[in-house]
Short mmCIF file of C-alpha atoms (C1' of nucleotides) in Angstrom, two decimals:
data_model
loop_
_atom_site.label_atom_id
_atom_site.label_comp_id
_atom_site.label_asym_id
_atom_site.label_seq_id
_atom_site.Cartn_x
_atom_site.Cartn_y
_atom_site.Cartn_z
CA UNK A 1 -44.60 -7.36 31.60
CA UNK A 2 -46.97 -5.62 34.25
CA UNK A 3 -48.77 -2.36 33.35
CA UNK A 4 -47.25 -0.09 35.70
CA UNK A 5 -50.04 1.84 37.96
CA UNK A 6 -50.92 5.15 37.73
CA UNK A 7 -54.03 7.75 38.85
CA UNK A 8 -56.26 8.03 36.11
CA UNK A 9 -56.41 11.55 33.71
CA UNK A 10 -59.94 12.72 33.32
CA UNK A 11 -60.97 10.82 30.58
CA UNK A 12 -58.21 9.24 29.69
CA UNK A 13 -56.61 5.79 30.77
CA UNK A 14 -53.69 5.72 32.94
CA UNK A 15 -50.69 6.43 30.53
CA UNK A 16 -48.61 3.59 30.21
CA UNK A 17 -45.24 2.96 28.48
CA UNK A 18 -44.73 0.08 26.21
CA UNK A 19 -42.39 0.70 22.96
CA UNK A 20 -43.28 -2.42 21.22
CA UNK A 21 -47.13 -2.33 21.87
CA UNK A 22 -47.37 1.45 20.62
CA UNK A 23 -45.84 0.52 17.47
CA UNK A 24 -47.89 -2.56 16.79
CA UNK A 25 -50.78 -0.30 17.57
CA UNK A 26 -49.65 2.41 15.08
CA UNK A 27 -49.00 -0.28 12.60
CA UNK A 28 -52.23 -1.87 12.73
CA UNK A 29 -54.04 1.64 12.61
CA UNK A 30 -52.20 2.87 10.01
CA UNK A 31 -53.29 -0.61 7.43
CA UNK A 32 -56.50 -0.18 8.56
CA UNK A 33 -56.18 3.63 7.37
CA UNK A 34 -54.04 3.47 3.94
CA UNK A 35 -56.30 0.56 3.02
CA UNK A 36 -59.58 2.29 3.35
CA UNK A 37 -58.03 5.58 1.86
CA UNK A 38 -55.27 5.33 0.05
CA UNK A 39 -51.92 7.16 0.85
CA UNK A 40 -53.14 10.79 0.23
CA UNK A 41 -56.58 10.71 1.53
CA UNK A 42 -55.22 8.62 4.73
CA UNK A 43 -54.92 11.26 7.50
CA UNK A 44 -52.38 11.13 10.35
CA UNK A 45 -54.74 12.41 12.78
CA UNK A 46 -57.06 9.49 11.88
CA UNK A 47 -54.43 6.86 12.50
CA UNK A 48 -53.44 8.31 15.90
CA UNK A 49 -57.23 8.24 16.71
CA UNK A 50 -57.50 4.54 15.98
CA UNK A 51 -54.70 3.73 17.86
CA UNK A 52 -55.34 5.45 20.53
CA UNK A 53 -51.82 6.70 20.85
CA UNK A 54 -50.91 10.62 20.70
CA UNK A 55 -49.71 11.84 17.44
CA UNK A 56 -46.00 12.56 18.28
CA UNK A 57 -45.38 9.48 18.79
CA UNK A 58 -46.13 8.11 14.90
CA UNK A 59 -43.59 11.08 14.15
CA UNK A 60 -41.35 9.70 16.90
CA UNK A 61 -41.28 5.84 15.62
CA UNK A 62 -41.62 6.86 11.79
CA UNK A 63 -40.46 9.96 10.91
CA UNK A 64 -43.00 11.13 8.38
CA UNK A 65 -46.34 9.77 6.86
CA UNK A 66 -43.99 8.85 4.01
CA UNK A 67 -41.84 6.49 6.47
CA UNK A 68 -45.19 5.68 8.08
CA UNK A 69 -46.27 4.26 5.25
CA UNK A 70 -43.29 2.04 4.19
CA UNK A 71 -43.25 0.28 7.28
CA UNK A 72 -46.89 -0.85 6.51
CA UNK A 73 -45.46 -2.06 3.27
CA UNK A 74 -42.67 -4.13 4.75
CA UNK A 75 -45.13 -5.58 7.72
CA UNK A 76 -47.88 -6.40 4.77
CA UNK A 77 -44.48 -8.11 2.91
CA UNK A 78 -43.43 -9.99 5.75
CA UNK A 79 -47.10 -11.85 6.47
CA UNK A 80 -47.31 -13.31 2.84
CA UNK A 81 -43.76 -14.60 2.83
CA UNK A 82 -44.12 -15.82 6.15
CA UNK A 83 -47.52 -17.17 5.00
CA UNK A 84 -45.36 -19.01 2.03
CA UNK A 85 -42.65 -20.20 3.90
CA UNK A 86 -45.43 -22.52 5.69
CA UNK A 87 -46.03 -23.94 2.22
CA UNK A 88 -43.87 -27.27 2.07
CA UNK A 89 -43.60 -27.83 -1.39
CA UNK A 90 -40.89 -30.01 -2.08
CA UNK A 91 -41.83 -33.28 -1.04
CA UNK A 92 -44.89 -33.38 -3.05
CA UNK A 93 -45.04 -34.13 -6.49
CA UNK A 94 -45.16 -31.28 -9.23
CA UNK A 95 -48.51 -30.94 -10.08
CA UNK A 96 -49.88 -31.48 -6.77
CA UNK A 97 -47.26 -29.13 -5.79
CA UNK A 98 -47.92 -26.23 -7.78
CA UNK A 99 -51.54 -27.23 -7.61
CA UNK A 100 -51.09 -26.53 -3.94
CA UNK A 101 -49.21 -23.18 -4.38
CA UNK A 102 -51.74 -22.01 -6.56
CA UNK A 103 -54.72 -22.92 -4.73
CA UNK A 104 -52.74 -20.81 -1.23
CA UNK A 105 -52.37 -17.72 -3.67
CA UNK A 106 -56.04 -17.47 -4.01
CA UNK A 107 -56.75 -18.42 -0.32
CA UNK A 108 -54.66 -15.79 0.59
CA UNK A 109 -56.08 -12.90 -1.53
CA UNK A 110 -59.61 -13.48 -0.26
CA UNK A 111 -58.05 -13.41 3.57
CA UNK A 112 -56.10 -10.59 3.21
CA UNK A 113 -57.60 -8.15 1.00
CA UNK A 114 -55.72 -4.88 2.68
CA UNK A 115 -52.31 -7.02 0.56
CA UNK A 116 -54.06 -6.09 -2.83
CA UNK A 117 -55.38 -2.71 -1.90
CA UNK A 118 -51.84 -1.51 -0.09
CA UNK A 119 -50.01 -3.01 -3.22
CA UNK A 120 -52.35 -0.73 -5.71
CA UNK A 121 -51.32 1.94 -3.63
CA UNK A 122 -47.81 1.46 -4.00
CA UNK A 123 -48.09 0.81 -7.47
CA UNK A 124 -49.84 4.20 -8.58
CA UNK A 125 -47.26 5.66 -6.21
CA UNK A 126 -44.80 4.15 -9.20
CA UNK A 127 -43.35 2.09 -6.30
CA UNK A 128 -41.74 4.73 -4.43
CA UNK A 129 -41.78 3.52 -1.13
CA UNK A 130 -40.62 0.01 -1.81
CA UNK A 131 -37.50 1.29 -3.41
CA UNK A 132 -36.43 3.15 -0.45
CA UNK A 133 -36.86 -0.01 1.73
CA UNK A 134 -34.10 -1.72 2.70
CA UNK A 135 -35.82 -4.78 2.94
CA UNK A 136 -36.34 -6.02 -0.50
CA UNK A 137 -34.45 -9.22 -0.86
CA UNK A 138 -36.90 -10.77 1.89
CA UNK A 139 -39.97 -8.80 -0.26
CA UNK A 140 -38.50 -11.64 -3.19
CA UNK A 141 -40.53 -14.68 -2.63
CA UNK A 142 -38.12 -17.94 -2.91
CA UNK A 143 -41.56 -19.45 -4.23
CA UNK A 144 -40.00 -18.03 -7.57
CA UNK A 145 -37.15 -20.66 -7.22
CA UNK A 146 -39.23 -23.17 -5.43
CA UNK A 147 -41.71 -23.63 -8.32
CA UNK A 148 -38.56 -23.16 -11.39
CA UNK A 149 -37.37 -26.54 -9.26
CA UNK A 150 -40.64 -28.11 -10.07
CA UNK A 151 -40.97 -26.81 -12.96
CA UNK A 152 -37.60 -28.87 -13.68
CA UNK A 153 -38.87 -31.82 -12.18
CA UNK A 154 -41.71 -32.02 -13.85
CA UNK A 155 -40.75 -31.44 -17.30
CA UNK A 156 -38.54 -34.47 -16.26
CA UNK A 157 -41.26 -36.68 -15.21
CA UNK A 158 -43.25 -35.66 -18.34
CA UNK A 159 -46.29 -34.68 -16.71
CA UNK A 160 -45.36 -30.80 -17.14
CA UNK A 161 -44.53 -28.75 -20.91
CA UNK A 162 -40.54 -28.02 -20.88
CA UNK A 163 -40.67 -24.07 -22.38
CA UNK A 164 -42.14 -22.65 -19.00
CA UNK A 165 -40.66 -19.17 -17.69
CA UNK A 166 -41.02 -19.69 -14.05
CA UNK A 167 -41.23 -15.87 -13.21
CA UNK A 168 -43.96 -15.52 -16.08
CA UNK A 169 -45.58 -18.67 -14.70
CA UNK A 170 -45.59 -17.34 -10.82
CA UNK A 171 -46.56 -13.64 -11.87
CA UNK A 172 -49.57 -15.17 -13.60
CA UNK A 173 -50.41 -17.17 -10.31
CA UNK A 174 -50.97 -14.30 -8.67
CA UNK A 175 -52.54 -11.90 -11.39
CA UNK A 176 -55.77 -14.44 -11.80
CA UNK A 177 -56.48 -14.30 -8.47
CA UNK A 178 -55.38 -10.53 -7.51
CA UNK A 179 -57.38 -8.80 -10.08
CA UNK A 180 -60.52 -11.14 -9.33
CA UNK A 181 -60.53 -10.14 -6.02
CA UNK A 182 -59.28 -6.49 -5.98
CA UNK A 183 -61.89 -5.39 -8.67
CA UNK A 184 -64.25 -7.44 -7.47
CA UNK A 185 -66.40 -4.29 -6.65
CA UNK A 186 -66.76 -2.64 -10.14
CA UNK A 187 -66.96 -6.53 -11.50
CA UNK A 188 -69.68 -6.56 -9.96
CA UNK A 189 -71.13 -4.18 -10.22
CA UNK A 190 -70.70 -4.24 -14.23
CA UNK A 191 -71.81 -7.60 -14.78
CA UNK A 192 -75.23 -7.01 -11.92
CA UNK A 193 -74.07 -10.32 -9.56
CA UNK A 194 -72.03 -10.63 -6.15
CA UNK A 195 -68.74 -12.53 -7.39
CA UNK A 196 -68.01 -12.39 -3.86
CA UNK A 197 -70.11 -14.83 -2.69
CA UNK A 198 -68.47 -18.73 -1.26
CA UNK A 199 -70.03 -20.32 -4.73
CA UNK A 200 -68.72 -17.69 -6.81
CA UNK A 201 -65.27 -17.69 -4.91
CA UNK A 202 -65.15 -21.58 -5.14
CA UNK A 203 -65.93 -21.87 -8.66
CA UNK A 204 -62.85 -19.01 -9.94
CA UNK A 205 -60.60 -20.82 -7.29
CA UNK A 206 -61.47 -23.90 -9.48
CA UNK A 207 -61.48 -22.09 -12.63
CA UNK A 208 -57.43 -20.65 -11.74
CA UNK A 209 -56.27 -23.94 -11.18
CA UNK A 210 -57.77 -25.22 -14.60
CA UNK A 211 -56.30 -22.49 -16.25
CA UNK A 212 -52.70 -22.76 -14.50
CA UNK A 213 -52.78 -26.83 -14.73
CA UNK A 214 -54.12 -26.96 -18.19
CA UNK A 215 -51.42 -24.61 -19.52
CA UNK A 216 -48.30 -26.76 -18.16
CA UNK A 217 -50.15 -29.95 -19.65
CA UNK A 218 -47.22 -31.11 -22.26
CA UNK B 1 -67.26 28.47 -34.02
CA UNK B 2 -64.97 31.75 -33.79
CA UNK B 3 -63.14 33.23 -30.54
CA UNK B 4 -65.26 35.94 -29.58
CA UNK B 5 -62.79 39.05 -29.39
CA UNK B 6 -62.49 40.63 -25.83
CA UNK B 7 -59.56 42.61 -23.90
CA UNK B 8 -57.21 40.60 -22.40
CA UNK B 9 -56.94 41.18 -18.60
CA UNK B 10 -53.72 41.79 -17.03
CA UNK B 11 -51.66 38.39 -16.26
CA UNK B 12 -54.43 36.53 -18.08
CA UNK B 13 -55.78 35.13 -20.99
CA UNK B 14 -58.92 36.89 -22.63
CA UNK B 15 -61.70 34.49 -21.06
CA UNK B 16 -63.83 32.89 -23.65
CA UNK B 17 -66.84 31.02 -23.48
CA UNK B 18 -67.28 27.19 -24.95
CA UNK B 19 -68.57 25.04 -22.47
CA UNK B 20 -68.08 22.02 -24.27
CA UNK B 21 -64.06 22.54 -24.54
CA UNK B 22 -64.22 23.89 -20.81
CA UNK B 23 -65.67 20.34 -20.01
CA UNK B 24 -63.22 18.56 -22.22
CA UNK B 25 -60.40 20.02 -20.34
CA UNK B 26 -62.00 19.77 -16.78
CA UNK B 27 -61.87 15.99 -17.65
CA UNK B 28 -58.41 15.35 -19.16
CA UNK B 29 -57.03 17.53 -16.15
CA UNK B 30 -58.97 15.22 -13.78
CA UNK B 31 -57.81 12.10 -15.17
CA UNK B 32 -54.88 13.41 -14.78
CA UNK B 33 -54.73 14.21 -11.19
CA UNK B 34 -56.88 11.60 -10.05
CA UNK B 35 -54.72 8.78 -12.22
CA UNK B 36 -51.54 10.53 -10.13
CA UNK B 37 -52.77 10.86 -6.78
CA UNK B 38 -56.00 8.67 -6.26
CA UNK B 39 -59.13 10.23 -4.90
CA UNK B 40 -58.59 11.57 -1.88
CA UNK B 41 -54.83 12.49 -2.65
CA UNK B 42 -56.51 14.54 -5.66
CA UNK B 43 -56.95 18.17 -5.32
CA UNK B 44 -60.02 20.21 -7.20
CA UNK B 45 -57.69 23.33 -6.88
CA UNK B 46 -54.67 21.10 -9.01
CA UNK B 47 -57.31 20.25 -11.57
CA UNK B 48 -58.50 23.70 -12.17
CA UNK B 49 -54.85 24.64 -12.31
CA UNK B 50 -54.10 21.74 -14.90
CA UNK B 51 -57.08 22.83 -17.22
CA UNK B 52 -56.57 26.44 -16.31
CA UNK B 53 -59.90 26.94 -15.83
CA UNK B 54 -61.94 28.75 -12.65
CA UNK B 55 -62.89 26.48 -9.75
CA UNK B 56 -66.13 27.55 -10.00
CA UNK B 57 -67.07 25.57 -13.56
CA UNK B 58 -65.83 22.26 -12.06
CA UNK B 59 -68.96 22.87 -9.25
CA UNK B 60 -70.93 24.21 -12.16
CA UNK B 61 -70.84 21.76 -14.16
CA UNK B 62 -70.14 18.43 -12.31
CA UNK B 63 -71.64 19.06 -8.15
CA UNK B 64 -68.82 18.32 -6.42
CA UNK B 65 -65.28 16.03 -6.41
CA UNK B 66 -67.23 12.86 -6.52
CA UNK B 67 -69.37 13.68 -9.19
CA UNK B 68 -66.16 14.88 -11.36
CA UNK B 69 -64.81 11.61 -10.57
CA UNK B 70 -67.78 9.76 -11.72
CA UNK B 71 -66.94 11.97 -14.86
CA UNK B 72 -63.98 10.47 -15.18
CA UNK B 73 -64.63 6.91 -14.80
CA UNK B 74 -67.42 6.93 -17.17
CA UNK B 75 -65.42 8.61 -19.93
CA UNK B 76 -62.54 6.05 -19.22
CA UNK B 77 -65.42 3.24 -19.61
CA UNK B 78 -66.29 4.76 -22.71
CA UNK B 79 -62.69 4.55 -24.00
CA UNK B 80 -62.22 1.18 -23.87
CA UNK B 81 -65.77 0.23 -25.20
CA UNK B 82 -65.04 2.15 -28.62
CA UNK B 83 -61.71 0.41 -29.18
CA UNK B 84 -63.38 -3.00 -28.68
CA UNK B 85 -66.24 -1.59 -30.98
CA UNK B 86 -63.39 -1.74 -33.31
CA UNK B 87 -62.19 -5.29 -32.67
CA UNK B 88 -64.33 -7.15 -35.77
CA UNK B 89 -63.98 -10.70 -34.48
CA UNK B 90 -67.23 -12.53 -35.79
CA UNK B 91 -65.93 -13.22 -38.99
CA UNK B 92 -63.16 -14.71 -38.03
CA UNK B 93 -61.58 -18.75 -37.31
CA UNK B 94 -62.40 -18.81 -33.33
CA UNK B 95 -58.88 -19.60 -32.11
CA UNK B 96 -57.31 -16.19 -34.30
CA UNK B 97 -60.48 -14.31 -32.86
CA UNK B 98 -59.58 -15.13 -29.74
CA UNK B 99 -56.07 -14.87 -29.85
CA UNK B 100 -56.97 -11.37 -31.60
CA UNK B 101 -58.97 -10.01 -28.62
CA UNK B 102 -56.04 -11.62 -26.08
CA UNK B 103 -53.66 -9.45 -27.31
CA UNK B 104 -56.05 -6.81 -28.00
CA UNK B 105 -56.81 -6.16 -24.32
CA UNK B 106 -52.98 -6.40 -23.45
CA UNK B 107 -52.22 -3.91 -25.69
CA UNK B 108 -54.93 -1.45 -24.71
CA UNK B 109 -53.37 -1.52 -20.89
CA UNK B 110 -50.37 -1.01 -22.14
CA UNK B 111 -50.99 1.98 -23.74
CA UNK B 112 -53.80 3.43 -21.34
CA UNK B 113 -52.26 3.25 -17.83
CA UNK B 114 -54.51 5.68 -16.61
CA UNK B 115 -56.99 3.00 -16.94
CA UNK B 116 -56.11 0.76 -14.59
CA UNK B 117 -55.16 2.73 -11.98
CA UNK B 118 -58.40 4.74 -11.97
CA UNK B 119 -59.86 1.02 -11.87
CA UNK B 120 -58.28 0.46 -8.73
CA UNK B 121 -58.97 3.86 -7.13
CA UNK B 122 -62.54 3.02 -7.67
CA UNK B 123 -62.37 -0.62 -6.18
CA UNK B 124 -60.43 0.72 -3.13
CA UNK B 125 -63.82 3.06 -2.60
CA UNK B 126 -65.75 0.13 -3.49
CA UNK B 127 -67.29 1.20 -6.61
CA UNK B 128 -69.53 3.50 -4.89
CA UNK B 129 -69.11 5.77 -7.77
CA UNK B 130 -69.98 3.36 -10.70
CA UNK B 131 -73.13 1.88 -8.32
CA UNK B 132 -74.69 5.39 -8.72
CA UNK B 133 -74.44 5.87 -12.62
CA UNK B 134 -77.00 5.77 -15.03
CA UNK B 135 -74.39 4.77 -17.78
CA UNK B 136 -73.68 1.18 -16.18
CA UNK B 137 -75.25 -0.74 -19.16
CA UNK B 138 -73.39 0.93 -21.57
CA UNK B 139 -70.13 -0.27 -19.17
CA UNK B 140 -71.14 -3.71 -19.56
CA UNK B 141 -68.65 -5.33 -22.24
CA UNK B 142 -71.07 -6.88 -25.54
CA UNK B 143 -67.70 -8.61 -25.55
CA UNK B 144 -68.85 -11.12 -22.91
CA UNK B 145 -71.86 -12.41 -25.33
CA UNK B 146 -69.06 -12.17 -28.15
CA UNK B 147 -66.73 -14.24 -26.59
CA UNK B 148 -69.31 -16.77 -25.94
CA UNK B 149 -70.40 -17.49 -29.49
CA UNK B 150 -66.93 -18.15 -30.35
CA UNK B 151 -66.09 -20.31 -27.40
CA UNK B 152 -69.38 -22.51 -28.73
CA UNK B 153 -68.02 -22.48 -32.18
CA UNK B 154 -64.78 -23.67 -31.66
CA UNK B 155 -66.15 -26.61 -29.33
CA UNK B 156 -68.50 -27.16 -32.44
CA UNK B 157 -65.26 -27.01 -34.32
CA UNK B 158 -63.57 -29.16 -32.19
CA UNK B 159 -61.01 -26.54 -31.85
CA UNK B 160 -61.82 -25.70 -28.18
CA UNK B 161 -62.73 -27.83 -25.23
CA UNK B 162 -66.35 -27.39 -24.36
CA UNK B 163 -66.74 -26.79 -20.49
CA UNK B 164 -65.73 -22.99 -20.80
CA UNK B 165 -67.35 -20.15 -19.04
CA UNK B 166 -66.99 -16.99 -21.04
CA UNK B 167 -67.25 -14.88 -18.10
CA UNK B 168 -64.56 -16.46 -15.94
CA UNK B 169 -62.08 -15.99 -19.32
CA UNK B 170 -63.35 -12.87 -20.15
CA UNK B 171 -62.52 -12.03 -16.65
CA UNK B 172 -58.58 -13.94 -16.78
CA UNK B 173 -57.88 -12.47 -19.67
CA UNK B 174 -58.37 -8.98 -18.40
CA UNK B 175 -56.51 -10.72 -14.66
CA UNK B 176 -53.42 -11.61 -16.79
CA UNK B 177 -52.18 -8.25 -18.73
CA UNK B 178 -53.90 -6.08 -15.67
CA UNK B 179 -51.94 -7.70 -13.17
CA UNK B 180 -49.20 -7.19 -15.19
CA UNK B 181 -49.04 -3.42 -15.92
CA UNK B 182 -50.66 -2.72 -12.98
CA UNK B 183 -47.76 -3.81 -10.59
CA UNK B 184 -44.92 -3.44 -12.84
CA UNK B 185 -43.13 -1.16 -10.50
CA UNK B 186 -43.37 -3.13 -7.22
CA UNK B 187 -42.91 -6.75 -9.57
CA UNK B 188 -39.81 -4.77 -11.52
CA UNK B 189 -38.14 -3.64 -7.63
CA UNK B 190 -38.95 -6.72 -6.44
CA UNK B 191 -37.58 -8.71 -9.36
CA UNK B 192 -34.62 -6.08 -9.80
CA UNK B 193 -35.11 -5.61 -13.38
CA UNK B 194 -37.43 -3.54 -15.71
CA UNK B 195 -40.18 -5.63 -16.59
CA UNK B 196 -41.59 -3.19 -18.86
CA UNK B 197 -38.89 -2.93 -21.73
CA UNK B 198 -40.67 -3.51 -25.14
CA UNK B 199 -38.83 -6.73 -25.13
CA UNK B 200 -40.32 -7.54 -21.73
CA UNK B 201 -44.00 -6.57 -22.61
CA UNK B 202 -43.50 -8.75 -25.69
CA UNK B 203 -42.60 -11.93 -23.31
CA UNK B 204 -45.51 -11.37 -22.00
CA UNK B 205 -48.08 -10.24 -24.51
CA UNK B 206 -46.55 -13.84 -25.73
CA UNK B 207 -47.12 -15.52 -22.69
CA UNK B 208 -50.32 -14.39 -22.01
CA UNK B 209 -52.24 -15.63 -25.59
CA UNK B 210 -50.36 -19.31 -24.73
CA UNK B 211 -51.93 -19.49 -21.27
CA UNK B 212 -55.65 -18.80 -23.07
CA UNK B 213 -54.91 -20.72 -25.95
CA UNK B 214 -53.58 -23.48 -24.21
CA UNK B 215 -56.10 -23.55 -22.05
CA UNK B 216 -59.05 -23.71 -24.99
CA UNK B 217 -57.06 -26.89 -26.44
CA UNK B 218 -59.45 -29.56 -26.22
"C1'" DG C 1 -31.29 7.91 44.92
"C1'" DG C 2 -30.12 10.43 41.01
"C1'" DC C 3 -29.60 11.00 36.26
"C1'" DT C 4 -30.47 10.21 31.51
"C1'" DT C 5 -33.17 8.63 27.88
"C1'" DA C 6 -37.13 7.86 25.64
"C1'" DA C 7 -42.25 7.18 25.90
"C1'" DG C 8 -45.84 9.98 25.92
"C1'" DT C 9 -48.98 14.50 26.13
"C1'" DA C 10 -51.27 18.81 24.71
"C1'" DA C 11 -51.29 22.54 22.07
"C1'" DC C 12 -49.87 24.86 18.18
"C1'" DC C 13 -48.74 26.42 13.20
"C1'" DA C 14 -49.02 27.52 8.33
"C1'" DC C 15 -51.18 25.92 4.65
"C1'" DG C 16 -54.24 23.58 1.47
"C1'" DC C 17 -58.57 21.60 1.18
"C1'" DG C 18 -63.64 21.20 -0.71
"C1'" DG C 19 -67.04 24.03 -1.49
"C1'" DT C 20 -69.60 28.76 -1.51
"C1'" DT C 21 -70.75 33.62 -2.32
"C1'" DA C 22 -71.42 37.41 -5.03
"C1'" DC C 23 -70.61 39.16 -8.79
"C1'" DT C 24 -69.61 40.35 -14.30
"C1'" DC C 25 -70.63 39.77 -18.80
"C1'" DC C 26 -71.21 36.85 -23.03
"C1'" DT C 27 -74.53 34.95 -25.90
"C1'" DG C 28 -78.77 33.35 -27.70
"C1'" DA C 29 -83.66 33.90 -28.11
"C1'" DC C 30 -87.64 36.63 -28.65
"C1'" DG D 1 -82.71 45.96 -28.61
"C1'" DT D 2 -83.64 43.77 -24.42
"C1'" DC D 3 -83.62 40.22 -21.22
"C1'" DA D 4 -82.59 35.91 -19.14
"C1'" DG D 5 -79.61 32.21 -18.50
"C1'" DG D 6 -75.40 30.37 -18.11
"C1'" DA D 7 -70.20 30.72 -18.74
"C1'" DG D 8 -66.87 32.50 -16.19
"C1'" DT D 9 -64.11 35.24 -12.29
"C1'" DA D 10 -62.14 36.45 -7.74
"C1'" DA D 11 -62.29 36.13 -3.18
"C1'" DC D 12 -63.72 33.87 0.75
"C1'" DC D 13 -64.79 30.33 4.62
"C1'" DG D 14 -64.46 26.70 8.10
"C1'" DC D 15 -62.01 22.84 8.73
"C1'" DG D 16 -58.55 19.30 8.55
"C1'" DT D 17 -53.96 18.49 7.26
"C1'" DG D 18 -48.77 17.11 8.13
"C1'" DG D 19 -45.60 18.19 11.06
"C1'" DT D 20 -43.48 20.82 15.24
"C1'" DT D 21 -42.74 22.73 19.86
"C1'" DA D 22 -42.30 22.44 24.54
"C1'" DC D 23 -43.10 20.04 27.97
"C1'" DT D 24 -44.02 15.83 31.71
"C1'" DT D 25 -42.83 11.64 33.51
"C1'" DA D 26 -41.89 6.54 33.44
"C1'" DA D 27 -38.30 3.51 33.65
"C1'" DG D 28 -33.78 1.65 33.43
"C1'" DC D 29 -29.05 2.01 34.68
"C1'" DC D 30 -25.22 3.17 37.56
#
DNA sequence: GGCTTAAGTAACCACGCGGTTACTCCTGAC
DNA sequence: GTCAGGAGTAACCGCGTGGTTACTTAAGCC
């Protein structure tokens, strides 16, 4: 699609008309925004200005800073389970399978850390946004019934313990990594070292699979 | 120490003067409102409302809304360091030490939510409050250099394996029941069920202390 | 070419915000 | 008894907020 031509405001760009790009534009403004802020200190004004797109328009594609803000949810949704739907689990055996799974959940915390902060958000919010959406059933990973199957299979091979609850098993998948990495800060600063650093992310990367592994040992 | 006697004013309370208890109640109203709304979504006018106390004393007596927050934050730290002041572990077998402070710190989230969301707040801002108090020492948990001496006796034991970093489980234990309560509303819509039913926190209270216990087998 | 719809703009509004000013008066110390 | 300091009050200020109004104009369709 050609950007149409048009005389130039004083100091502004040509205005230009592009649905699809605005939106992506507001979208992208508006993570940047809620992440660094939160929901109540993020400012509607300040998401326009980032954009550079005029404020009406957020109003226009969103409704309110409420709507605004759900949509950020479902995009932020969409990446990780697009993310996991890359995974390809199922040919590989179970450990080396869930190995693998937990090893992405980590990766993917420390290369997305606006997921963690938005979910916070959302969380002291007591979820209110998310149970609005109408979007939910693709928010439920199928990694939940991907790793019960291995879970199975595993237990049948031998090489896995048979009592494991595959929801507890996946929620604590992702807690070892998420709170790692989204308190990282006051860690530490409590405990006076960068647990930031590649050695220090390598070694609880390591440590999460020992723990996760070690517990499914029969 | 009496109430001083004084005319009441029209449409208010006789004012009295006890700057300790005008503190006190500065800070549960802040915890409060911050633990509701975050920081910025927090409001110094809502606080003084909440504690029904002038707007004025919160500037007198803590700067300004970061300081007050700082408040906060390092009365919350204080919280949880007296209850595990409480925890007498070093008499104790190491495995039903441990298992003792596992559910110990899952308990303590449950029942202080204000705790972990006021974490988060302050790792969204990236700790900049904590970094500039004087109090971080007494932040630091003496249950790190506890939890060490027991992980060394039980490998002495040969109760526990032996190649255990006390700060990394210090640091999962905390990951597993945070996690946990901290996203129960977006893992309960998600999930479509109420993961936070006594019989559901009991799952995983139960949970948890196998995945650390299992985990120490040697 | 004209018409309709929607993308986009600029300015506006009422209100709440964080913080301040200017004061009163309680209380403790000398 | 007096005085100084601090607890406490009421009103205020400049600014930013979420959201709205009233418009222009690009672009697609008939």
């Amino acid at each position: 699609m050609h950007a149409p031509v048009r005389q130039a405001k004083a100091k502004s760009r040509p205005a230009q008309r592009d649905a699809e790009r605005s939106r992506a534009a507001i979208l992208a403004a508006a993570t940047a925004e809620f992440t660094a802020h939160g929901f109540g200190g993020a400012s509607v004004n300040e998401v326009a200005a980032r954009a550079a797109i005029n404020k009406r328009m957020i109003y226009h594609y969103y409704g309110n800073k409420e709507g605004l803000f759900l949509a950020v949810l479902e995009e932020t949704y969409a990446r990780i389970r697009s993310a996991e739907s890359e995974l390809c689990l199922a040919h590989l055996a179970p450990p080396e399978a869930v190995r693998r799974l937990v090893l992405f959940t980590f990766d993917y915390f420390v290369k997305n850390p606006e997921f963690l902060t938005l979910l916070n958000t959302e969380n002291m919010l007591h979820a209110r946004h998310l149970k609005r959406s109408e979007q939910i059933q693709e928010m439920h990973s199928p990694l939940v019934g991907t790793l019960a199957e291995l879970l199975k299979r595993g237990a049948a091979d031998g090489v896995f313990r048979e009592d494991v609850d595959p929801v507890q098993l996946y929620i604590s998948i992702a807690a070892l990594g998420f709170f790692y990495m989204a308190n990282n800060p006051t860690l530490s600063t409590i405990f006076g070292r960068n647990l930031a650093t590649p050695e220090a992310l390598e070694t609880r990367r390591e440590h999460i699979a020992s723990v996760i592994m070690d517990y499914l040992r029969p």
